[in-house]
Amino acid sequence: MPQSTKKIYPAKTYGVLGRTKKNEIKFPLRPDINHKLETLLADNLSEALKTLKLSSADGASDSVEGCLDCLLKALAHNNVETSEKIQEMGVLAMMPALLSAQNSCTPKVANIIAEVAKNEFMRSPCVEAGLIPPLVQLLNCKDQEILLQTGRALGNICYDSHEGRSAVDAAGGAQIVAEHIKSLAESTDPATGKLLTVFCGMLMNYSNDNDSLQAQLISMGVIPTLVRLLGVHSQNTALTEMCLIAFGNLAELESSKEQFASTNIAEELVRLFRKQVEHEKKEMIFEVLAPLAENDVIKLQLVDAGLVECLLEVVAQTVDSDREEDVAQLKTASDLMVLLLLGDESMQKLFEGDGNCIHMVDTGIVQKLLELLDRHVEEGNVTVQHAALSALRNLAIPVVNKSKMLLAGVSDVVLKFLKSEMPPVQFKLLGTLRMLIDTQADAAEQLGTNTKLVERLVEWCEAKDHAGVMGESNRLLSALIRHSKSKDVVRTVIQGGGVKHLVTMATSEHMIMQNEALVALGLIAALDLDCAEKDFVGANLVQVLHKLLTDEHSAPEIKYNSMILICSIMGSEPLHKEVQSLAFIDVVSNLRSHENKTVAHQASLTEQRLTAQS
């Protein structure tokens, strides 16, 4: 998995908030009855709308209630047509007065608005009719039915509507809803659960796809409240789904990470994840976990909460399946595992040892990864091999982990994959071994004298189609020599035909690789020049060094190590002759005035050596 782990998820919106099932007529009935009913409803609707206009003017509440019931029936039967009619007759303009009256009709009025606002074409008219301020006002009442219908109405008006959101923002609706959620969070009675679900949905529709409104919710402190809901209401499927969608949206914002880190979100998500059997639900949780796992503090909390073990279980359950959803889940679980075990190599250089990686090795994760890999040596799943090897490579970055991992037998298991023909697996295998032997002389000697390994490396050094594998093979060959400084390793590499590849590596366009090659070649020359002489001549080593020293683009380290290497090969007659024939003395004496003091000093030493031997 590449270093960049940012995933873009489709933003989730709660959708239109469903209506309550009171006095709902089920259609279709028998065609003849159906037709009569439609005519009746159409007539009744027109009557009701006229009566409503008159009654609301003179405040007759009984006739108003009858009209509202009729409207609700008509909306249940044909929402779109009824909404159009309500719009034509100018009924929306009467709603603010009806809402402000606050009597037994109020929940029905709010319910009608919620139903009407299910239609996109009705949302702006609702805002223009001035419905938002009186609806927000109703959020201050205690009646649960009014709160429920008001929450639905506001949520539906905000759905995908910029005007709706701005109006709710201006009226301060989100703040009141957030406070309600906070004060109701601990109550577990079913009616409250329903209200909480509607309120969370309303906040989702209000802030969806809008960074500044999401940031506003975060600064109101909704994250700790929602995490609390997840803990208290884990039995309430609708509400937990709502919380997950909310987390998925909010977790994309950097500013949310700090708040998430101060809650027990990691424990709650892992607990919820363990309970899930449905693929869809696991996916929802994955979508929250991925952006959260990019944060170092939360990453550690997730590991402590046992997420890696959960992911390993998912891998075990899905690895042999061909079902599309299992394949997807396997990939997500593997990617997430790598993300959790990611150590940052550049940071490592600055601060020896990454607390996360050290902590993880101490929790016994390495053993689990090795068991997983062991099951996938023969005809294994490439996704799993790649993920587990990536994880091991990252865990091997801190120096203190290397010896622990070597003791755990990591190199033995990794070597089993030498026969893999899959470049991504080859690449990760090489990287893991290179990380493991860094500064570990005994391990480098043990691996460097392993003829099978060295032969495979030499073969991969020629993998022209796979630059990554080729580069890593060269780097591992060089590392085996540099970290072991052992004559036996040098001899194994010479006999395996590795010298010419190290000479080629010295001409790489990457300075770090050039340097690694030159240091390894210097050790070969110092430890076993006689044995390497033929290969050095055959690979045109002296011409390569001449080119590196005369090229003004060569870095100071490259010039320095090239001169060290020239001094090391002077003991060989054929190489010495080549050095003389290429007039190295002139090149080296020019470097005595090099701006880099170390290079200049090495140039005068090298010049003395060449003069003495000429």
Coordinates of C-alpha atoms in Angstrom, one line a residue:
M1 CA 0.0 0.0 0.0
P2 CA 1.5 3.4 -0.9
Q3 CA 2.5 5.8 1.8
S4 CA -0.4 8.1 1.2
T5 CA -3.3 6.7 3.1
K6 CA -5.9 9.4 2.6
K7 CA -9.1 7.7 1.5
I8 CA -11.9 9.6 -0.1
Y9 CA -15.2 8.2 1.0
P10 CA -18.5 9.2 -0.6
A11 CA -20.1 11.5 2.0
K12 CA -23.0 9.9 3.7
T13 CA -26.3 11.7 4.1
Y14 CA -29.0 10.4 6.3
G15 CA -31.6 10.9 3.6
V16 CA -35.1 12.0 4.1
L17 CA -36.4 11.3 7.6
G18 CA -39.3 8.8 7.4
R19 CA -42.8 9.7 8.4
T20 CA -44.6 8.2 11.4
K21 CA -47.2 5.6 10.6
K22 CA -50.2 7.1 12.2
N23 CA -53.5 7.2 10.2
E24 CA -51.8 5.8 7.2
I25 CA -54.0 4.4 4.4
K26 CA -52.5 1.5 2.6
F27 CA -52.7 1.7 -1.2
P28 CA -53.4 0.2 -3.7
L29 CA -56.9 -1.1 -2.9
R30 CA -59.2 -2.7 -5.5
P31 CA -59.2 -0.5 -8.7
D32 CA -62.8 0.7 -8.4
I33 CA -62.5 1.6 -4.8
N34 CA -59.1 3.1 -5.5
H35 CA -60.5 5.3 -8.2
K36 CA -63.4 6.5 -6.0
L37 CA -61.0 7.1 -3.1
E38 CA -58.7 9.2 -5.4
T39 CA -61.6 11.3 -6.5
L40 CA -62.7 11.6 -2.9
L41 CA -59.2 12.5 -1.8
A42 CA -58.7 15.1 -4.5
D43 CA -62.1 16.7 -3.7
N44 CA -61.4 16.5 0.0
L45 CA -57.9 18.0 -0.4
S46 CA -59.2 21.0 -2.3
E47 CA -61.9 21.5 0.3
A48 CA -59.5 21.0 3.1
L49 CA -57.0 23.5 1.7
K50 CA -59.8 26.1 1.2
T51 CA -61.1 25.5 4.7
L52 CA -57.6 25.7 6.1
K53 CA -57.1 29.1 4.6
L54 CA -60.4 30.3 6.1
S55 CA -60.1 28.6 9.5
S56 CA -56.5 29.7 10.1
A57 CA -57.7 33.2 9.5
D58 CA -60.4 33.1 12.2
G59 CA -58.4 30.6 14.4
A60 CA -61.1 27.9 14.6
S61 CA -58.9 25.0 15.8
D62 CA -61.3 22.1 15.4
S63 CA -61.8 22.5 11.7
V64 CA -58.1 23.2 11.3
E65 CA -57.3 19.8 12.9
G66 CA -59.7 18.0 10.5
C67 CA -58.1 19.7 7.5
L68 CA -54.6 18.8 8.7
D69 CA -55.6 15.1 9.0
C70 CA -57.0 15.3 5.5
L71 CA -53.7 16.7 4.2
L72 CA -51.7 14.0 5.9
K73 CA -53.8 11.3 4.3
A74 CA -53.4 12.9 0.9
L75 CA -49.6 13.2 1.4
A76 CA -49.5 9.5 2.3
H77 CA -51.4 8.6 -0.8
N78 CA -49.5 10.8 -3.3
N79 CA -46.9 13.0 -1.8
V80 CA -45.7 14.8 -5.0
E81 CA -49.1 15.8 -6.3
T82 CA -50.3 16.9 -2.9
S83 CA -47.2 18.9 -2.3
E84 CA -47.6 20.7 -5.6
K85 CA -51.2 21.5 -4.7
I86 CA -50.2 22.8 -1.3
Q87 CA -47.6 25.0 -3.0
E88 CA -50.2 26.3 -5.6
M89 CA -52.8 27.2 -3.0
G90 CA -50.2 29.2 -1.0
V91 CA -50.7 27.1 2.2
L92 CA -47.1 27.2 3.2
A93 CA -47.5 30.9 4.0
M94 CA -50.0 30.0 6.6
M95 CA -47.8 27.5 8.4
P96 CA -45.7 30.0 10.5
A97 CA -48.8 31.2 12.2
L98 CA -50.0 27.6 12.8
L99 CA -46.6 26.6 14.2
S100 CA -46.5 29.6 16.5
A101 CA -49.9 28.8 18.0
Q102 CA -48.4 25.8 19.8
N103 CA -51.5 23.7 20.4
S104 CA -52.7 20.1 19.7
C105 CA -52.3 20.8 16.0
T106 CA -48.6 21.7 16.2
P107 CA -47.1 18.1 15.7
K108 CA -49.4 17.6 12.7
V109 CA -48.3 20.9 11.1
A110 CA -44.6 19.9 11.6
N111 CA -45.4 16.5 10.2
I112 CA -46.9 18.0 7.1
I113 CA -43.8 20.2 6.6
A114 CA -41.6 17.1 7.0
E115 CA -43.6 15.2 4.4
V116 CA -43.7 18.1 2.0
A117 CA -39.9 18.7 2.3
K118 CA -39.2 15.1 1.1
N119 CA -39.5 16.7 -2.3
E120 CA -36.5 18.6 -3.6
F121 CA -38.8 21.3 -5.3
M122 CA -40.4 22.1 -1.9
R123 CA -37.3 22.8 0.2
S124 CA -36.6 26.4 -1.1
P125 CA -40.3 27.4 -0.9
C126 CA -40.3 26.1 2.8
V127 CA -37.4 28.4 3.5
E128 CA -38.9 31.3 1.6
A129 CA -42.2 30.9 3.5
G130 CA -40.3 31.6 6.7
L131 CA -40.8 28.2 8.2
I132 CA -37.3 27.8 9.7
P133 CA -37.5 30.4 12.6
P134 CA -40.8 29.0 14.1
L135 CA -39.6 25.4 13.6
V136 CA -36.4 26.2 15.5
Q137 CA -38.5 28.0 18.2
L138 CA -40.4 24.7 18.6
L139 CA -37.2 22.9 19.5
N140 CA -37.4 24.6 22.9
C141 CA -40.6 22.8 23.9
K142 CA -40.8 19.6 26.0
D143 CA -43.3 17.6 24.0
Q144 CA -41.6 14.6 22.5
E145 CA -44.0 14.3 19.5
I146 CA -43.5 18.0 18.6
L147 CA -39.7 17.5 18.9
L148 CA -39.8 14.4 16.7
Q149 CA -41.8 16.0 13.9
T150 CA -39.8 19.3 14.1
G151 CA -36.6 17.4 13.9
R152 CA -37.9 15.5 10.8
A153 CA -39.1 18.8 9.2
L154 CA -35.7 20.6 9.7
G155 CA -33.7 17.5 8.7
N156 CA -35.7 17.1 5.4
I157 CA -35.5 20.9 4.6
C158 CA -31.7 20.7 5.1
Y159 CA -31.3 17.6 2.9
D160 CA -29.1 18.7 0.0
S161 CA -30.3 22.2 0.3
H162 CA -27.9 25.1 0.7
E163 CA -30.8 27.5 1.5
G164 CA -32.2 25.2 4.1
R165 CA -28.8 24.8 5.9
S166 CA -28.1 28.5 5.9
A167 CA -31.5 29.3 7.4
V168 CA -31.1 26.7 10.1
D169 CA -27.6 28.0 10.8
A170 CA -28.9 31.6 11.0
A171 CA -31.7 30.6 13.4
G172 CA -29.2 28.6 15.7
G173 CA -31.0 25.3 15.2
A174 CA -28.0 23.0 15.3
Q175 CA -26.9 24.2 18.7
I176 CA -30.3 23.5 20.3
V177 CA -30.4 20.0 18.7
A178 CA -26.9 19.2 19.9
E179 CA -27.9 20.2 23.4
H180 CA -31.0 18.0 23.3
I181 CA -28.9 15.0 22.1
K182 CA -26.4 15.6 25.0
S183 CA -29.2 15.8 27.7
L184 CA -31.1 12.8 26.3
A185 CA -28.0 10.6 25.6
E186 CA -28.3 8.5 28.8
S187 CA -32.0 7.7 28.4
T188 CA -32.7 4.2 26.9
D189 CA -36.5 4.3 26.5
P190 CA -37.6 3.5 22.9
A191 CA -39.3 6.8 22.2
T192 CA -36.1 8.7 23.2
G193 CA -34.1 6.4 21.0
K194 CA -36.3 7.3 18.0
L195 CA -36.0 11.0 18.8
L196 CA -32.2 10.8 19.1
T197 CA -32.0 9.0 15.7
V198 CA -34.0 11.8 14.1
F199 CA -31.9 14.5 15.8
C200 CA -28.7 12.9 14.7
G201 CA -30.0 12.6 11.2
M202 CA -31.0 16.2 11.2
L203 CA -27.4 17.2 12.2
M204 CA -26.0 15.0 9.4
N205 CA -28.3 16.5 6.7
Y206 CA -27.4 20.0 8.1
S207 CA -23.6 19.5 7.9
N208 CA -23.2 16.9 5.1
D209 CA -20.5 17.9 2.5
N210 CA -20.0 21.3 4.2
D211 CA -16.7 21.7 6.0
S212 CA -17.5 24.9 7.8
L213 CA -20.8 23.5 9.2
Q214 CA -19.0 20.2 10.2
A215 CA -16.3 22.3 11.9
Q216 CA -19.1 24.2 13.7
L217 CA -20.6 20.9 15.0
I218 CA -17.1 19.8 16.2
S219 CA -16.6 23.0 18.1
M220 CA -20.0 22.5 19.7
G221 CA -18.6 19.3 21.1
V222 CA -20.9 16.8 19.3
I223 CA -18.1 14.2 18.9
P224 CA -17.9 13.2 22.6
T225 CA -21.7 13.1 22.7
L226 CA -22.0 10.9 19.7
V227 CA -19.4 8.5 21.1
R228 CA -21.4 8.3 24.3
L229 CA -24.5 7.5 22.3
L230 CA -22.6 4.6 20.7
G231 CA -21.8 3.2 24.1
V232 CA -25.3 3.6 25.7
H233 CA -27.4 2.6 22.6
S234 CA -25.3 -0.2 21.1
Q235 CA -28.6 -2.3 20.9
N236 CA -30.3 0.4 18.8
T237 CA -29.4 -0.4 15.2
A238 CA -30.8 2.8 13.6
L239 CA -29.1 5.0 16.1
T240 CA -25.7 3.3 15.9
E241 CA -25.8 3.5 12.1
M242 CA -26.5 7.2 12.4
C243 CA -23.6 7.7 14.7
L244 CA -21.3 5.8 12.3
I245 CA -22.4 7.9 9.3
A246 CA -21.7 11.0 11.4
F247 CA -18.3 9.8 12.4
G248 CA -17.4 8.9 8.8
N249 CA -18.2 12.5 7.8
L250 CA -16.6 14.2 10.7
A251 CA -13.4 12.1 10.8
E252 CA -12.4 13.4 7.4
L253 CA -11.8 16.8 9.1
E254 CA -8.3 17.2 10.7
S255 CA -9.8 19.2 13.5
S256 CA -11.9 16.3 14.6
K257 CA -9.0 14.0 15.4
E258 CA -8.1 15.7 18.6
Q259 CA -11.6 15.4 20.0
F260 CA -11.9 11.8 18.8
A261 CA -8.6 11.0 20.6
S262 CA -10.0 12.3 23.9
T263 CA -12.9 9.9 23.8
N264 CA -13.1 6.1 24.0
I265 CA -14.1 5.8 20.3
A266 CA -11.4 3.1 19.7
E267 CA -12.9 0.8 22.3
E268 CA -16.5 1.5 21.2
L269 CA -15.7 0.9 17.5
V270 CA -13.8 -2.3 18.1
R271 CA -16.5 -3.6 20.5
L272 CA -19.2 -2.8 17.8
F273 CA -17.0 -4.4 15.1
R274 CA -16.7 -7.6 17.0
K275 CA -20.5 -7.9 17.2
Q276 CA -21.2 -7.4 13.5
V277 CA -22.0 -10.3 11.2
E278 CA -23.3 -8.3 8.2
H279 CA -20.8 -7.2 5.6
E280 CA -22.6 -3.8 5.2
K281 CA -22.2 -2.9 8.9
K282 CA -18.5 -3.9 8.9
E283 CA -17.9 -1.7 5.9
M284 CA -19.5 1.2 7.7
I285 CA -17.2 0.7 10.6
F286 CA -14.2 0.4 8.3
E287 CA -15.1 3.7 6.7
V288 CA -14.8 5.4 10.1
L289 CA -11.7 3.5 11.1
A290 CA -9.6 4.3 8.1
P291 CA -9.5 8.1 8.5
L292 CA -9.1 7.8 12.3
A293 CA -6.2 5.3 12.0
E294 CA -4.2 8.1 10.2
N295 CA -3.9 9.8 13.6
D296 CA -0.9 8.6 15.7
V297 CA -2.7 8.8 19.0
I298 CA -5.9 7.1 17.8
K299 CA -3.8 4.5 16.0
L300 CA -2.3 3.4 19.3
Q301 CA -5.7 3.4 21.0
L302 CA -7.1 1.2 18.2
V303 CA -4.1 -1.3 18.6
D304 CA -4.7 -1.3 22.4
A305 CA -8.4 -2.0 21.9
G306 CA -7.5 -5.1 19.9
L307 CA -8.2 -4.0 16.4
V308 CA -5.3 -5.8 14.9
E309 CA -6.6 -9.1 16.3
C310 CA -10.0 -8.4 14.9
L311 CA -8.5 -7.6 11.4
L312 CA -6.5 -10.8 11.5
E313 CA -9.7 -12.7 12.2
V314 CA -11.4 -11.0 9.2
V315 CA -8.4 -12.0 7.1
A316 CA -8.7 -15.6 8.3
Q317 CA -12.4 -15.7 7.6
T318 CA -12.3 -14.1 4.1
V319 CA -9.1 -15.3 2.7
D320 CA -10.3 -18.4 0.9
S321 CA -13.5 -16.9 -0.3
D322 CA -14.3 -15.8 -3.9
R323 CA -17.4 -13.8 -2.9
E324 CA -17.0 -10.3 -4.1
E325 CA -17.8 -8.8 -0.7
D326 CA -15.3 -11.1 1.1
V327 CA -12.6 -10.1 -1.4
A328 CA -13.4 -6.4 -0.7
Q329 CA -13.4 -6.9 3.0
L330 CA -10.1 -8.8 2.9
K331 CA -8.5 -5.9 1.0
T332 CA -9.9 -3.3 3.4
A333 CA -8.8 -5.3 6.5
S334 CA -5.3 -5.8 5.0
D335 CA -4.9 -2.1 4.1
L336 CA -6.0 -1.1 7.5
M337 CA -3.6 -3.5 9.2
V338 CA -0.7 -2.0 7.3
L339 CA -1.9 1.5 8.2
L340 CA -2.0 0.6 11.9
L341 CA 1.5 -0.9 11.8
L342 CA 3.0 1.9 9.7
G343 CA 6.2 3.3 11.1
D344 CA 7.6 6.4 9.5
E345 CA 11.1 5.8 8.3
S346 CA 12.2 9.4 8.0
M347 CA 11.0 10.2 11.5
Q348 CA 12.8 7.1 12.8
K349 CA 16.1 8.6 11.8
L350 CA 15.4 11.6 14.0
F351 CA 14.0 9.9 17.0
E352 CA 15.4 6.4 17.4
G353 CA 12.5 4.1 17.8
D354 CA 8.9 4.7 17.2
G355 CA 6.9 4.1 20.4
N356 CA 4.0 2.7 18.4
C357 CA 6.1 0.1 16.7
I358 CA 8.0 -0.9 19.8
H359 CA 4.7 -1.2 21.8
M360 CA 3.2 -3.4 19.1
V361 CA 6.1 -5.8 19.0
D362 CA 5.8 -6.1 22.7
T363 CA 2.1 -7.0 22.4
G364 CA 3.0 -10.2 20.4
I365 CA 1.6 -9.0 17.1
V366 CA 4.7 -10.3 15.3
Q367 CA 3.8 -13.9 16.3
K368 CA 0.3 -13.5 14.9
L369 CA 1.6 -12.0 11.6
L370 CA 4.1 -14.9 11.3
E371 CA 1.4 -17.5 11.8
L372 CA -0.7 -15.7 9.2
L373 CA 2.2 -15.7 6.7
D374 CA 3.0 -19.3 7.5
R375 CA -0.4 -20.3 6.3
H376 CA 0.1 -18.5 3.0
V377 CA 3.4 -19.8 1.8
E378 CA 2.1 -22.3 -0.7
E379 CA -0.3 -20.8 -3.2
G380 CA -1.0 -18.1 -0.7
N381 CA -3.2 -15.1 -1.1
V382 CA -1.0 -12.2 -2.5
T383 CA -3.0 -9.5 -0.7
V384 CA -2.3 -11.2 2.6
Q385 CA 1.3 -11.9 1.9
H386 CA 1.8 -8.2 0.8
A387 CA 0.0 -6.8 3.8
A388 CA 1.7 -9.0 6.4
L389 CA 5.2 -8.4 4.9
S390 CA 4.5 -4.6 4.8
A391 CA 3.5 -4.7 8.4
L392 CA 6.6 -6.6 9.4
R393 CA 8.9 -4.3 7.4
N394 CA 7.4 -1.3 9.2
L395 CA 7.7 -2.9 12.6
A396 CA 11.3 -3.7 11.9
I397 CA 12.3 0.0 11.6
P398 CA 13.0 0.8 15.3
V399 CA 16.5 -0.6 16.3
V400 CA 15.2 -2.2 19.5
N401 CA 12.7 -4.2 17.5
K402 CA 15.2 -5.8 15.1
S403 CA 16.7 -8.3 17.6
K404 CA 13.4 -9.2 19.1
M405 CA 12.0 -9.9 15.6
L406 CA 15.0 -11.9 14.6
L407 CA 14.7 -14.0 17.8
A408 CA 11.0 -14.5 16.9
G409 CA 12.1 -16.1 13.7
V410 CA 10.9 -13.5 11.3
S411 CA 13.8 -13.9 8.8
D412 CA 13.1 -17.7 8.6
V413 CA 9.5 -17.2 7.7
V414 CA 10.2 -14.4 5.3
L415 CA 12.8 -16.5 3.5
K416 CA 10.1 -19.0 2.7
F417 CA 8.7 -16.5 0.2
L418 CA 11.9 -16.4 -1.9
K419 CA 10.2 -18.6 -4.4
S420 CA 7.4 -16.2 -4.9
E421 CA 6.9 -15.0 -8.5
M422 CA 4.8 -12.0 -7.5
P423 CA 6.8 -8.7 -7.8
P424 CA 4.8 -6.9 -5.0
V425 CA 5.6 -9.8 -2.6
Q426 CA 9.3 -9.9 -3.7
F427 CA 9.5 -6.2 -3.2
K428 CA 8.2 -6.3 0.4
L429 CA 10.2 -9.4 1.3
L430 CA 13.4 -7.6 0.2
G431 CA 12.5 -4.5 2.2
T432 CA 11.7 -6.5 5.3
L433 CA 15.0 -8.3 5.3
R434 CA 16.9 -5.1 4.6
M435 CA 15.2 -3.4 7.6
L436 CA 15.9 -6.4 9.8
I437 CA 19.6 -6.6 9.2
D438 CA 20.3 -2.9 9.5
T439 CA 22.9 -2.6 12.3
Q440 CA 22.5 -6.4 13.1
A441 CA 25.9 -7.9 12.1
D442 CA 25.1 -11.5 13.1
A443 CA 21.9 -11.6 11.2
A444 CA 23.6 -9.9 8.2
E445 CA 26.3 -12.6 8.3
Q446 CA 23.8 -15.4 8.6
L447 CA 21.7 -14.2 5.7
G448 CA 24.8 -13.1 3.6
T449 CA 26.2 -16.6 3.7
N450 CA 22.9 -18.1 2.6
T451 CA 23.7 -19.2 -0.9
K452 CA 20.1 -19.6 -2.0
L453 CA 19.2 -16.1 -0.9
V454 CA 22.3 -14.6 -2.6
E455 CA 21.6 -16.4 -5.8
R456 CA 18.0 -15.2 -5.8
L457 CA 19.1 -11.6 -5.2
V458 CA 21.5 -11.8 -8.1
E459 CA 18.7 -13.1 -10.3
W460 CA 16.4 -10.3 -9.2
C461 CA 19.1 -7.7 -9.8
E462 CA 18.4 -8.4 -13.5
A463 CA 14.6 -7.9 -13.2
K464 CA 14.6 -5.1 -15.8
D465 CA 10.7 -5.2 -15.9
H466 CA 10.4 -4.5 -12.1
A467 CA 12.6 -1.5 -11.2
G468 CA 11.4 -1.7 -7.6
V469 CA 12.5 -5.3 -7.1
M470 CA 15.7 -4.7 -9.0
G471 CA 16.6 -1.7 -6.8
E472 CA 15.7 -3.5 -3.5
S473 CA 17.8 -6.5 -4.5
N474 CA 20.8 -4.4 -5.1
R475 CA 20.3 -2.6 -1.8
L476 CA 20.0 -5.8 0.1
L477 CA 23.1 -7.3 -1.5
S478 CA 25.0 -4.2 -0.5
A479 CA 23.4 -4.2 3.0
L480 CA 24.5 -7.8 3.7
I481 CA 28.1 -6.8 3.1
R482 CA 28.0 -3.4 4.9
H483 CA 26.3 -4.7 8.1
S484 CA 28.3 -7.9 8.4
K485 CA 31.7 -6.7 7.2
S486 CA 32.4 -10.4 6.9
K487 CA 34.9 -12.0 4.5
D488 CA 32.5 -15.1 4.2
V489 CA 29.7 -12.9 3.1
V490 CA 31.9 -11.1 0.6
R491 CA 33.0 -14.4 -0.8
T492 CA 29.4 -15.7 -1.1
V493 CA 28.5 -12.5 -3.0
I494 CA 31.5 -12.8 -5.3
Q495 CA 30.8 -16.5 -6.0
G496 CA 27.1 -15.8 -6.6
G497 CA 28.0 -13.3 -9.3
G498 CA 26.9 -10.2 -7.3
V499 CA 29.9 -7.9 -7.9
K500 CA 28.9 -6.7 -11.4
H501 CA 25.5 -5.6 -10.0
L502 CA 27.1 -3.6 -7.3
V503 CA 29.3 -1.8 -9.8
T504 CA 26.2 -1.0 -11.9
M505 CA 24.5 0.2 -8.8
A506 CA 27.3 2.7 -8.2
T507 CA 26.0 4.4 -11.4
S508 CA 22.4 4.7 -10.2
E509 CA 20.6 8.0 -10.4
H510 CA 19.9 7.8 -6.7
M511 CA 22.7 9.1 -4.6
I512 CA 21.9 6.9 -1.6
M513 CA 22.1 3.8 -3.7
Q514 CA 25.4 4.9 -5.3
N515 CA 26.8 5.4 -1.9
E516 CA 25.7 2.1 -0.5
A517 CA 27.2 0.4 -3.6
L518 CA 30.6 2.2 -3.2
V519 CA 30.8 1.3 0.5
A520 CA 30.1 -2.3 -0.2
L521 CA 32.6 -2.4 -3.1
G522 CA 35.2 -0.8 -0.8
L523 CA 34.6 -3.6 1.8
I524 CA 34.9 -6.3 -1.0
A525 CA 38.2 -4.8 -2.1
A526 CA 39.5 -4.5 1.5
L527 CA 38.4 -8.0 2.6
D528 CA 39.0 -10.2 -0.5
L529 CA 40.6 -8.2 -3.4
D530 CA 42.3 -11.3 -5.0
C531 CA 39.0 -13.1 -5.3
A532 CA 37.1 -10.1 -6.6
E533 CA 39.8 -8.8 -9.1
K534 CA 38.4 -10.6 -12.1
D535 CA 34.9 -9.4 -11.6
F536 CA 36.1 -5.8 -11.0
V537 CA 38.0 -5.8 -14.3
G538 CA 35.1 -7.4 -16.1
A539 CA 32.6 -4.9 -14.7
N540 CA 34.8 -1.9 -15.7
L541 CA 35.0 -0.7 -12.2
V542 CA 37.9 1.7 -12.8
Q543 CA 36.1 3.4 -15.7
V544 CA 33.0 3.8 -13.5
L545 CA 35.1 5.4 -10.7
H546 CA 36.8 7.7 -13.2
K547 CA 33.4 8.9 -14.5
L548 CA 32.1 9.5 -10.9
L549 CA 35.2 11.6 -10.0
T550 CA 35.1 13.7 -13.2
D551 CA 31.3 14.3 -13.1
E552 CA 30.7 17.7 -11.5
H553 CA 27.2 16.5 -10.5
S554 CA 28.5 13.8 -8.2
A555 CA 27.8 14.4 -4.5
P556 CA 30.8 15.0 -2.1
E557 CA 30.1 11.6 -0.4
I558 CA 30.3 9.9 -3.8
K559 CA 33.6 11.5 -4.6
Y560 CA 35.0 10.7 -1.2
N561 CA 34.0 7.0 -1.3
S562 CA 35.2 6.6 -4.9
M563 CA 38.7 7.8 -3.8
I564 CA 38.7 5.4 -0.8
L565 CA 37.8 2.6 -3.3
I566 CA 40.7 3.6 -5.7
C567 CA 43.2 3.3 -2.8
S568 CA 41.7 -0.1 -1.9
I569 CA 42.2 -1.6 -5.4
M570 CA 45.8 -0.4 -5.9
G571 CA 47.0 -3.8 -4.6
S572 CA 45.8 -5.5 -7.7
E573 CA 48.1 -5.3 -10.7
P574 CA 45.6 -5.3 -13.6
L575 CA 43.4 -2.7 -11.7
H576 CA 46.5 -0.6 -10.8
K577 CA 47.4 -0.5 -14.5
E578 CA 44.0 0.7 -15.5
V579 CA 44.2 3.5 -12.9
Q580 CA 47.5 4.7 -14.4
S581 CA 46.3 4.5 -18.0
L582 CA 43.3 6.7 -17.2
A583 CA 45.5 9.5 -15.6
F584 CA 43.7 9.5 -12.3
I585 CA 46.4 11.7 -10.7
D586 CA 45.2 14.7 -12.6
V587 CA 41.5 14.1 -11.7
V588 CA 42.4 13.6 -8.0
S589 CA 44.8 16.6 -7.8
N590 CA 42.0 18.9 -9.1
L591 CA 39.8 17.7 -6.2
R592 CA 42.4 19.0 -3.7
S593 CA 40.7 22.4 -4.0
H594 CA 37.2 21.0 -3.6
E595 CA 34.9 23.2 -1.4
N596 CA 34.1 20.2 0.8
K597 CA 37.0 19.8 3.3
T598 CA 36.6 16.0 3.7
V599 CA 36.8 15.5 -0.1
A600 CA 39.8 17.9 -0.4
H601 CA 41.6 16.1 2.4
Q602 CA 40.9 12.6 0.9
A603 CA 42.1 13.9 -2.5
S604 CA 45.5 14.8 -1.2
L605 CA 45.8 11.4 0.6
T606 CA 44.8 9.6 -2.6
E607 CA 47.2 11.7 -4.7
Q608 CA 50.1 10.7 -2.3
R609 CA 49.1 7.0 -2.6
L610 CA 48.9 7.2 -6.4
T611 CA 52.3 9.0 -6.6
A612 CA 54.0 6.5 -4.3
Q613 CA 52.7 3.6 -6.4
S614 CA 53.3 4.9 -9.9

